[in-house]
Short mmCIF file of C-alpha atoms and ligand atoms in Angstrom, two decimals:
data_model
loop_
_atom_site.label_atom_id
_atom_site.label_comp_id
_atom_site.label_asym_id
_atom_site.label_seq_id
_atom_site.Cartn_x
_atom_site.Cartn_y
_atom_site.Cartn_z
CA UNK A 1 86.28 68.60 79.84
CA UNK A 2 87.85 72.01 79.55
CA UNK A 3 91.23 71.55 78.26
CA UNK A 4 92.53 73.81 81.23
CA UNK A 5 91.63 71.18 84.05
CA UNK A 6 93.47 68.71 82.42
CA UNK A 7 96.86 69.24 81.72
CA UNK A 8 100.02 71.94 82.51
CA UNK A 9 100.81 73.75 79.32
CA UNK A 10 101.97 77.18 78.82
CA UNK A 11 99.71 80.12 77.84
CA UNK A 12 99.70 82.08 74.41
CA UNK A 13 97.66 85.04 74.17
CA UNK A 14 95.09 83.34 72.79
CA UNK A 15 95.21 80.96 75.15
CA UNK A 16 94.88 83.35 78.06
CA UNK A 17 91.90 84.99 76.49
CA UNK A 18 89.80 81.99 76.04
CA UNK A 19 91.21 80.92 79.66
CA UNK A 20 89.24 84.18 81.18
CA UNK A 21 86.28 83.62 79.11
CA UNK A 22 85.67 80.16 80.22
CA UNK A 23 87.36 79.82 83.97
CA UNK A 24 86.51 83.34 85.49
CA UNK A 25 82.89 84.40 86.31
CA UNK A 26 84.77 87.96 86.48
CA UNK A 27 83.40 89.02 83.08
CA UNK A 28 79.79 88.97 81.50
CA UNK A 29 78.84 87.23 78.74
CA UNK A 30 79.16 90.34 76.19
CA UNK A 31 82.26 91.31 77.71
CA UNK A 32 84.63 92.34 74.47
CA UNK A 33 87.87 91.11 75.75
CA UNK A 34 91.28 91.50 74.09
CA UNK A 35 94.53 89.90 75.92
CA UNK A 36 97.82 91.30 75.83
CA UNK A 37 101.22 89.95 77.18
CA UNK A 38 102.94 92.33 79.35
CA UNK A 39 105.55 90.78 81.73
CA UNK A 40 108.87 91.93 81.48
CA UNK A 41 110.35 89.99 84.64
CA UNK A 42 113.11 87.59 84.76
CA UNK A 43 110.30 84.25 84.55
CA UNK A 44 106.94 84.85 84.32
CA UNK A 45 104.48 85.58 81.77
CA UNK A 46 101.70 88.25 82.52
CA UNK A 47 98.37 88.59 80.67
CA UNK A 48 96.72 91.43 80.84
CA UNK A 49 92.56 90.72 79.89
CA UNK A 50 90.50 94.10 79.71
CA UNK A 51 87.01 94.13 78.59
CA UNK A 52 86.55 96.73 76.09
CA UNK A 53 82.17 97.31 77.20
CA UNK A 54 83.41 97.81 80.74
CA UNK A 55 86.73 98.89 80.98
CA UNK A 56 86.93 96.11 83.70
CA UNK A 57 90.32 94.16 83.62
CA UNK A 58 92.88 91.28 85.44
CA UNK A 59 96.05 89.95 85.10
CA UNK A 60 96.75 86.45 84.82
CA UNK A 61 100.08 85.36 85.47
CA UNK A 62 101.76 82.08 85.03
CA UNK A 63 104.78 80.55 85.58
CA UNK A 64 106.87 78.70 83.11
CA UNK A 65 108.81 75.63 83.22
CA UNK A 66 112.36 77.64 82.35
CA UNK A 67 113.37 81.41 83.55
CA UNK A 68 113.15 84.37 80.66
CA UNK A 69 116.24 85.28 81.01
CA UNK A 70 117.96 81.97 80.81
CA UNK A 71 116.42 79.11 79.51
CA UNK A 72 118.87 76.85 80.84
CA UNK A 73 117.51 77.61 84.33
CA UNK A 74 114.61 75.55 85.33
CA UNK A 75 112.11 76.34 87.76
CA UNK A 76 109.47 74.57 89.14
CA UNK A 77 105.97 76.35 88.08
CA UNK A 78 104.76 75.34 92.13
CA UNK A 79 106.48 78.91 92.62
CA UNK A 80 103.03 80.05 91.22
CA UNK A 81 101.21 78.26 94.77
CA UNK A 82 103.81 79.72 96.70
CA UNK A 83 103.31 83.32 94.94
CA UNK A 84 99.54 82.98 95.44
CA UNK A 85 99.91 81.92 99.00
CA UNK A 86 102.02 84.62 100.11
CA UNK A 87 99.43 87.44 98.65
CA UNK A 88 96.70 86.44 100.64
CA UNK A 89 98.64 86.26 104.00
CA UNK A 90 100.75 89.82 102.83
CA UNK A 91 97.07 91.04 102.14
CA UNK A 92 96.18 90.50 105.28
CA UNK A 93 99.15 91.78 107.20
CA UNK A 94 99.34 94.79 104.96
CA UNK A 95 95.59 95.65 105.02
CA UNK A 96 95.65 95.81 100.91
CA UNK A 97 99.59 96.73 100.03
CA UNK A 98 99.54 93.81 97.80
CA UNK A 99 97.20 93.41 95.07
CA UNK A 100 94.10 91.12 95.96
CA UNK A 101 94.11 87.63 94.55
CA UNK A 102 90.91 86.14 92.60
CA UNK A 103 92.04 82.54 91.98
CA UNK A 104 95.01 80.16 91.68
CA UNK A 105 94.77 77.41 89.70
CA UNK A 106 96.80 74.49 90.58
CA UNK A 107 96.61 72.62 87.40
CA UNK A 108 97.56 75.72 84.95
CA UNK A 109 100.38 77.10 87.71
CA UNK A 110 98.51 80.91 87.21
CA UNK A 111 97.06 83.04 89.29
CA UNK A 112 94.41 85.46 88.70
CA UNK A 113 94.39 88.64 90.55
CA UNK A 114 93.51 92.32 90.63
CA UNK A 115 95.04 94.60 87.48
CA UNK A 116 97.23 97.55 88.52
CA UNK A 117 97.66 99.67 85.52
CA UNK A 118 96.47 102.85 87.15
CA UNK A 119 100.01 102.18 88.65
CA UNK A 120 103.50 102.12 87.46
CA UNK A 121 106.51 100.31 88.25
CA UNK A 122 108.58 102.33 91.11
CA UNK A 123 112.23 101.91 88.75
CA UNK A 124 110.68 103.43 85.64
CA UNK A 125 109.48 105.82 87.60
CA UNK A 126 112.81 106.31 89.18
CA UNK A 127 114.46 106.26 85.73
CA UNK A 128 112.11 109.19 85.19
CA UNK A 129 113.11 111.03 88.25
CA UNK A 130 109.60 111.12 89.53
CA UNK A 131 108.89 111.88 93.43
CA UNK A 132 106.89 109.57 95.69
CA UNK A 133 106.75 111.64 98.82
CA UNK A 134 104.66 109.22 101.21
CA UNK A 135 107.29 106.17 99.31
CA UNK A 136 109.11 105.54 103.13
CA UNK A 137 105.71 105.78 105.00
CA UNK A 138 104.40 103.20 102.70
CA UNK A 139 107.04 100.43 102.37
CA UNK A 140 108.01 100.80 106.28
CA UNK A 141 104.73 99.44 106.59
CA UNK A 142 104.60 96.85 104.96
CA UNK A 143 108.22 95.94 106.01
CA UNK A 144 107.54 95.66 109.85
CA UNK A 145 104.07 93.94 109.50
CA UNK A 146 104.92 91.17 106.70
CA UNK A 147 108.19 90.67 108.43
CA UNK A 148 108.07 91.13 112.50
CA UNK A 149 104.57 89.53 112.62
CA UNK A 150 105.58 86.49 110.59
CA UNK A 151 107.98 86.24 113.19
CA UNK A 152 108.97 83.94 116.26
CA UNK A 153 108.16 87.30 118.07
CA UNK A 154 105.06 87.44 117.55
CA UNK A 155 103.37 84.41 115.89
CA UNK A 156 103.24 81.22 117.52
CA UNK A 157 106.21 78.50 116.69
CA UNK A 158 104.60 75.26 115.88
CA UNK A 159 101.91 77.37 113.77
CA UNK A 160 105.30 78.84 112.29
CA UNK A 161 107.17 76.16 111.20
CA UNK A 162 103.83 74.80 109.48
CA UNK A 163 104.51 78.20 107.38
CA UNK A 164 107.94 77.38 107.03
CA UNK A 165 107.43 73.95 105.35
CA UNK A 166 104.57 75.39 102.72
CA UNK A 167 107.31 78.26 102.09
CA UNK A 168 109.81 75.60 101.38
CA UNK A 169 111.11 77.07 97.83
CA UNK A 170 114.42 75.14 97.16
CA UNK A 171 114.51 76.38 93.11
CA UNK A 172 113.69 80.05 93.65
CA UNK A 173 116.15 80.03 96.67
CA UNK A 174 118.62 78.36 94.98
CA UNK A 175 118.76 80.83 92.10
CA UNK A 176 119.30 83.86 94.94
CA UNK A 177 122.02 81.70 96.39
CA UNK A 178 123.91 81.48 93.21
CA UNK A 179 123.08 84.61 91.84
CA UNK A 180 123.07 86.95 94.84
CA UNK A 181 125.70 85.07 97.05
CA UNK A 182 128.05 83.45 94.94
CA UNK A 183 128.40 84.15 91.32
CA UNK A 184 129.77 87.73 91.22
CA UNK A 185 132.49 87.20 93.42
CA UNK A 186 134.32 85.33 90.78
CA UNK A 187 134.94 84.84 87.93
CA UNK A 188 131.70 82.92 86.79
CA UNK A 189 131.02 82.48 83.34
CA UNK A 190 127.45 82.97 84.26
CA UNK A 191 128.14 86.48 84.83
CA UNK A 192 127.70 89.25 82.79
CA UNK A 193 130.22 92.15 83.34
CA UNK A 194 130.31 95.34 81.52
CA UNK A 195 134.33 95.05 80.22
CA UNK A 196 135.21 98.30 81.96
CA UNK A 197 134.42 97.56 85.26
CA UNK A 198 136.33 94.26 84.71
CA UNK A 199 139.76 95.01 85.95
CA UNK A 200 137.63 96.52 88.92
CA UNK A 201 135.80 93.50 89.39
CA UNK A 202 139.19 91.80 89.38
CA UNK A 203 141.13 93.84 92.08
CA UNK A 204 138.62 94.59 94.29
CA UNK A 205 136.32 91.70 94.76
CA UNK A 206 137.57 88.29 93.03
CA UNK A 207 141.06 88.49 94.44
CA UNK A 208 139.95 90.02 97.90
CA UNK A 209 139.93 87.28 100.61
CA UNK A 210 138.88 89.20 103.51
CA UNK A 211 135.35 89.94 101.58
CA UNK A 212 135.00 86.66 100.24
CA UNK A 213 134.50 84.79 103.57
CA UNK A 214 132.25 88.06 104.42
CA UNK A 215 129.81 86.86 101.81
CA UNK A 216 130.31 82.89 102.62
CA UNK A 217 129.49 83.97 106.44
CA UNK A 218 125.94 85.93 104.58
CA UNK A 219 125.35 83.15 102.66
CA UNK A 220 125.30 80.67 105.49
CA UNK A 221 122.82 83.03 107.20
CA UNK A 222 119.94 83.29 104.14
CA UNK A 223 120.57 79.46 104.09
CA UNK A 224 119.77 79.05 107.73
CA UNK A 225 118.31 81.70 109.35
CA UNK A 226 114.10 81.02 108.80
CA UNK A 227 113.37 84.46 110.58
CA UNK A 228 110.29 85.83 108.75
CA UNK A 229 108.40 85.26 105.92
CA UNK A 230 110.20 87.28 103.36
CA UNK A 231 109.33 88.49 99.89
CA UNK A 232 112.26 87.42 98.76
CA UNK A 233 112.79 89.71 95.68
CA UNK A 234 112.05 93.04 96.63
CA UNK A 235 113.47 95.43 93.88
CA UNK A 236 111.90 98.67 92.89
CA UNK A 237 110.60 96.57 89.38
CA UNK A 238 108.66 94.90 92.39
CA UNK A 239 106.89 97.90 93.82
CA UNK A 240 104.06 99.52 91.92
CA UNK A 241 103.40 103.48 92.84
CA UNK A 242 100.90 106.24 92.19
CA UNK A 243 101.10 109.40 94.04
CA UNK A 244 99.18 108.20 96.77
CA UNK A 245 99.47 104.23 97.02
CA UNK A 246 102.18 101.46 96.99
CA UNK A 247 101.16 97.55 95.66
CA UNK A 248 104.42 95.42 96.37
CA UNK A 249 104.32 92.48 93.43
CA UNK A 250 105.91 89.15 92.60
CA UNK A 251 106.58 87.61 95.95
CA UNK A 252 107.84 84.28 94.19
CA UNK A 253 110.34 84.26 95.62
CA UNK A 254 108.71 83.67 99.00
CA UNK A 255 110.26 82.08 102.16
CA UNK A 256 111.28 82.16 105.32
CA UNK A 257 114.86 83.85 105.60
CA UNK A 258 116.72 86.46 107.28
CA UNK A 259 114.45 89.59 107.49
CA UNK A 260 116.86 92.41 106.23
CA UNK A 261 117.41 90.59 102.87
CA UNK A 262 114.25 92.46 101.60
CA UNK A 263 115.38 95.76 103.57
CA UNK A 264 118.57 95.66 102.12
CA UNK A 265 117.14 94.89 98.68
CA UNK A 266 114.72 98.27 98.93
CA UNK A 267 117.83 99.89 100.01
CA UNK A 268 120.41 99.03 97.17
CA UNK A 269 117.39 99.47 94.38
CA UNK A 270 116.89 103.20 95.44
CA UNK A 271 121.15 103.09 95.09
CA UNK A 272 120.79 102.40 91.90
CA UNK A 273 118.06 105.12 91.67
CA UNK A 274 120.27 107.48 92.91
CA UNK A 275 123.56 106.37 90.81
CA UNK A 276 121.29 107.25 88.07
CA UNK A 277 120.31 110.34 88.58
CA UNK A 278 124.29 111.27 89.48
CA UNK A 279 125.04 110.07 85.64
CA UNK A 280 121.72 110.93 83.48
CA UNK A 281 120.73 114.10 84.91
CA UNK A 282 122.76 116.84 83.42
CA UNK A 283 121.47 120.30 85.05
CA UNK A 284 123.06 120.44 88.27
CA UNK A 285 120.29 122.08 90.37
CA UNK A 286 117.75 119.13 89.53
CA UNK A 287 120.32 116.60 90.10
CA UNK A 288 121.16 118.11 93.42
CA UNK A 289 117.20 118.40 94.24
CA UNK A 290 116.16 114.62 92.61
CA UNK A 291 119.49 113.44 95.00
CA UNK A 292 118.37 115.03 97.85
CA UNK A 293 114.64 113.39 97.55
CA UNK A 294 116.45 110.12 97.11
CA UNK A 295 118.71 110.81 100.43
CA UNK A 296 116.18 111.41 102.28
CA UNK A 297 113.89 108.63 101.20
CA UNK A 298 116.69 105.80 102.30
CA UNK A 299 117.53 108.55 105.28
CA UNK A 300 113.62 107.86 106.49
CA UNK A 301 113.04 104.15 105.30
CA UNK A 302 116.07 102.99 107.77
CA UNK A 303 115.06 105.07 110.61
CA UNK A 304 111.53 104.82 110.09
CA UNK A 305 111.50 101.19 110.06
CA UNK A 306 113.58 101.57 113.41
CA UNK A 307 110.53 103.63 115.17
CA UNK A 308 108.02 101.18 114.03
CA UNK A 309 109.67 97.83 114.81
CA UNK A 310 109.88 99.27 117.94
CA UNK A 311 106.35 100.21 118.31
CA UNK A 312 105.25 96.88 116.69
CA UNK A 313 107.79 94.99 118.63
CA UNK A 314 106.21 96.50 122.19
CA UNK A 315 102.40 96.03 120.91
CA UNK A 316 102.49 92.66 120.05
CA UNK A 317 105.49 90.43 121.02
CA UNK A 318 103.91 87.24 122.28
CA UNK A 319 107.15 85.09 122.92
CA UNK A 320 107.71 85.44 126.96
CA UNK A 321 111.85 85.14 126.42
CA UNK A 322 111.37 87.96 123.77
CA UNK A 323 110.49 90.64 126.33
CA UNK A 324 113.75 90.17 128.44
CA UNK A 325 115.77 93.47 128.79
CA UNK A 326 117.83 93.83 126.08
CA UNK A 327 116.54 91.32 123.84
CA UNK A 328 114.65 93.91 121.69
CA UNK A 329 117.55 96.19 120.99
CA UNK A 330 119.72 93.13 120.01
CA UNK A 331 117.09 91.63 117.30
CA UNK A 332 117.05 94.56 115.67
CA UNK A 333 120.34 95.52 115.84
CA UNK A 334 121.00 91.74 113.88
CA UNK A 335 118.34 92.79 111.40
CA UNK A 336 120.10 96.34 110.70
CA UNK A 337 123.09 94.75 110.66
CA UNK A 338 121.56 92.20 107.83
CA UNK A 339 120.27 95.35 106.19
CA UNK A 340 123.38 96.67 105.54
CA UNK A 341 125.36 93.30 104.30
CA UNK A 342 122.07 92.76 101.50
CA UNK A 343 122.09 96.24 100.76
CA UNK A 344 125.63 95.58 99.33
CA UNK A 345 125.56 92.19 98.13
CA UNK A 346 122.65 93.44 95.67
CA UNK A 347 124.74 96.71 94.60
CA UNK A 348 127.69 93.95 94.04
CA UNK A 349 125.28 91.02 92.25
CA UNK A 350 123.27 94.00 90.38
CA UNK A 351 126.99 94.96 88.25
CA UNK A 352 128.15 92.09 88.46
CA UNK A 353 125.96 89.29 88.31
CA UNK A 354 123.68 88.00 85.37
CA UNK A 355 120.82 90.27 86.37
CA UNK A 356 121.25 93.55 85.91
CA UNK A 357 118.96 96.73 86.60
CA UNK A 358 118.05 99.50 83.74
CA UNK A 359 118.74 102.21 86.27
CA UNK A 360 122.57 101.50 85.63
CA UNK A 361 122.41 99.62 81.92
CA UNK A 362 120.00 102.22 80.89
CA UNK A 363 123.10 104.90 81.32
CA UNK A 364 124.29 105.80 77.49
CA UNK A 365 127.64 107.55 78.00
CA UNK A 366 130.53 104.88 78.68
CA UNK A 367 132.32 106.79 81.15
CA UNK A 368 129.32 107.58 83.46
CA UNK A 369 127.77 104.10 83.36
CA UNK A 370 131.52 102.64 84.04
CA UNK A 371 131.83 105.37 87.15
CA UNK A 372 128.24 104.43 88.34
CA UNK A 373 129.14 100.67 88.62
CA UNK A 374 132.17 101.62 90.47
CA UNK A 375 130.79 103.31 92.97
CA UNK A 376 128.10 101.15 93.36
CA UNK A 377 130.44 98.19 93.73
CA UNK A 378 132.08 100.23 96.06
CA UNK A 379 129.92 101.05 98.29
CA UNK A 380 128.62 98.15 97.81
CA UNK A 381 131.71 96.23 99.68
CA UNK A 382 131.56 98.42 102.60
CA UNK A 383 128.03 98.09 103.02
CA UNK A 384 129.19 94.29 103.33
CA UNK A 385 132.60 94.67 105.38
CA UNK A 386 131.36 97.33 107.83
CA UNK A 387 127.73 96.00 108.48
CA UNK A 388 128.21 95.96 112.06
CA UNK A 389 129.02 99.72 111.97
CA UNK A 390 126.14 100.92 110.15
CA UNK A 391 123.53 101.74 111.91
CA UNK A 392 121.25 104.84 111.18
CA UNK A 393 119.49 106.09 107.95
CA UNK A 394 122.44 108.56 107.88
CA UNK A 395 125.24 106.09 108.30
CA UNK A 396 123.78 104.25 104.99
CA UNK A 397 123.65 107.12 102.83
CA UNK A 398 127.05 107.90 104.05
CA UNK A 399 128.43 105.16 102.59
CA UNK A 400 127.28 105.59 99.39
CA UNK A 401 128.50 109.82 99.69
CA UNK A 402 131.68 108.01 100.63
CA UNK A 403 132.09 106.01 97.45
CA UNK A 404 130.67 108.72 95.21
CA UNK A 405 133.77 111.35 96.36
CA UNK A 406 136.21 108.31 96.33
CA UNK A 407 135.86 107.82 92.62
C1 SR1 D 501 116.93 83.95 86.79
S1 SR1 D 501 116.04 85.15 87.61
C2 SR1 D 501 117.11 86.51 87.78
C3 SR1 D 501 116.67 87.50 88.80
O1 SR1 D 501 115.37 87.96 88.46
C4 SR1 D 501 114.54 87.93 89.60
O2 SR1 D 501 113.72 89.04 89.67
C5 SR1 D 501 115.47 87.80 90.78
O3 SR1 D 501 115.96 89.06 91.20
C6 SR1 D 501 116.54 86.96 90.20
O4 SR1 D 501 117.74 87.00 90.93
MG1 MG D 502 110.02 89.40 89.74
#
């Protein structure tokens, strides 16, 4: 028996390549394959197998028992089912926004799907100050479909909460809990704080009571509140982009949580876009104009996503309670609201945290990195404290104008 229908182990190169010659019926006979690793997550590892005849090529990514960036966090390689699960159904929702899955195998925790390297990864190309005009369009799409019509709106309950149990991802959830909702507002040993924003960190956010039980309140809410079926992790290093198409990637972190936590997560990654640009770019006219493109971008994803929930919300709410006056305006004005709060717990985690994000580490000059983590952390604590307040694409990129003139 083929020693991959036996028994778990985790994949070397070599391993992967004999893996696509024997399991897949994706490549001929004479296909010339090489194998190359090229994840560069947080957990997984990603195999790239391209047939050199051909040119044809797939990924294969598994999950390991233990994260990358901490071995001492262990993760359950199920994530992989739960990852492979959520593509088809996104797939489906986002007619093709995802990339299309060939095979999960149960036994080997990997999946098998379509290769994307005609694309790149949205924060390199943010790091790069590249433009993706038709960037709002795209993700505002796949926003209100995955999330509204995995909703109570629209889908029906008891066919729901059979979702909700398969999305049932205590490890994954846990490390967002920790990470995103606990760790960097104190003094965790777990985090990883650049020493100058320290005495920042200090003043501001582990001695500050009033935004403390702000982020126990959010917490409590991503524990409880099994809205829609969220990606769960969705950072530009999640999005891929060409000039014309989006693929959103890695949806391990799958489940069935308040919907703005992937809003908010868009959101704060562009932030960090943006912070970046204000510190690496030196010649002020094409900082002003890569700014600008980045304004307007969060400007259009918040209101845009407003127009289509709206449109979405009228076309195809099913639940008869849903459709009472009012109701509408006050869903969305919750999921805005959550928007805002995830928006700055992921500026504050991002700084603070154990994860960080190359848009801000990748800044060389001491001074400018420590000023872009400051206002980042600052804005992202308002983004937190005023949620309620901020409402439009204009009042979020006020907020982060606010912090950028305040230090
Ligand atoms: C231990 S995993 C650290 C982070 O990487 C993932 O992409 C998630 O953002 C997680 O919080
Ligand atoms: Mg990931």
């Amino acid at each position: 028996m083929s020693r991959f229908k036996s028994k778990y182990f985790t994949m070397e190169e070599a391993d992967a390549l004999e893996y696509a010659a024997a399991e897949l019926d994706f490549f001929s006979k004479e296909a010339e394959l090489s194998c190359s690793e090229i994840g560069d997550g947080n957990l997984n590892y990603v195999f790239k197998i391209a047939d050199a005849k051909t040119g044809k090529s797939l990924i294969i990514k598994q999950a390991g028992p233990c994260a990358r960036i901490d071995e001492t966090i262990k993760v359950s390689p199920d994530r992989n089912r739960i990852e492979s699960d959520i593509l088809k159904i996104q797939y489906e929702l986002s007619e093709g926004l995802v990339p299309e899955l060939y095979k999960y195998d149960e036994i080997m925790n990997c999946c098998v799907m379509e290769d994307l390297s005609d694309y790149t990864i949205l924060r390199k190309a943010l790091i790069e100050h590249k433009k993706f005009p038709h960037f709002a369009e795209q993700i505002t799409d796949f926003l209100v479909k995955t999330l509204l019509l995995t909703s109570d709106v629209v889908i029906n309950h008891k066919g729901k909460k059979d979702l909700v149990k398969n999305f049932i991802n205590p490890e994954l959830c846990e490390i967002t809990e920790d990470l995103v909702y606990t760790e960097p507002f104190f003094n965790c040993n777990r985090n990883d704080v650049f020493e100058p924003t320290r005495p920042f960190a200090e003043k501001e956010f582990w001695n500050n009571e009033e935004l403390l039980l702000e982020t126990a309140k959010l917490k409590f809410e991503f524990l409880t509140n099994a809205q829609a079926l969220l990606h769960g992790d969705l950072h530009t290093g999640s999005i891929f982009v060409k000039e014309d198409s989006i693929k959103v990637i890695d949806p391990e972190f799958a489940f069935f949580g308040p919907a703005g936590y992937d809003i908010g997560n868009v959101i704060a990654n562009l932030i960090f876009a943006y912070e970046n640009a204000e510190a690496a770019i030196e010649d002020k006219a094409s900082k002003e104009d890569y700014k600008n493109y980045l304004e307007a971008t969060i400007v259009k994803i918040i209101d845009l996503f407003i127009q289509k929930f709206n449109k979405t919300y009228d076309e195809k709410v099913r639940e008869r309670v849903a459709t009472y006056k009012g109701f509408k305006e006050y869903y969305l004005d919750s999921i805005i609201r959550d928007t805002s709060a995830v928006t700055g717990l992921e500026l504050v985690r991002r700084i603070l945290g154990m994860a960080h994000v190359k848009d801000i580490t990748g800044i060389e000059d001491i001074d400018k990195r420590a000023r872009a983590e400051k206002i980042c952390l600052l804005a992202g604590k308002n983004f937190i404290l005023n949620r309620k307040e901020i409402k439009t694409g204009k009042d979020f990129i006020q907020v982060v104008r606010n912090a950028e003139s305040s230090i």
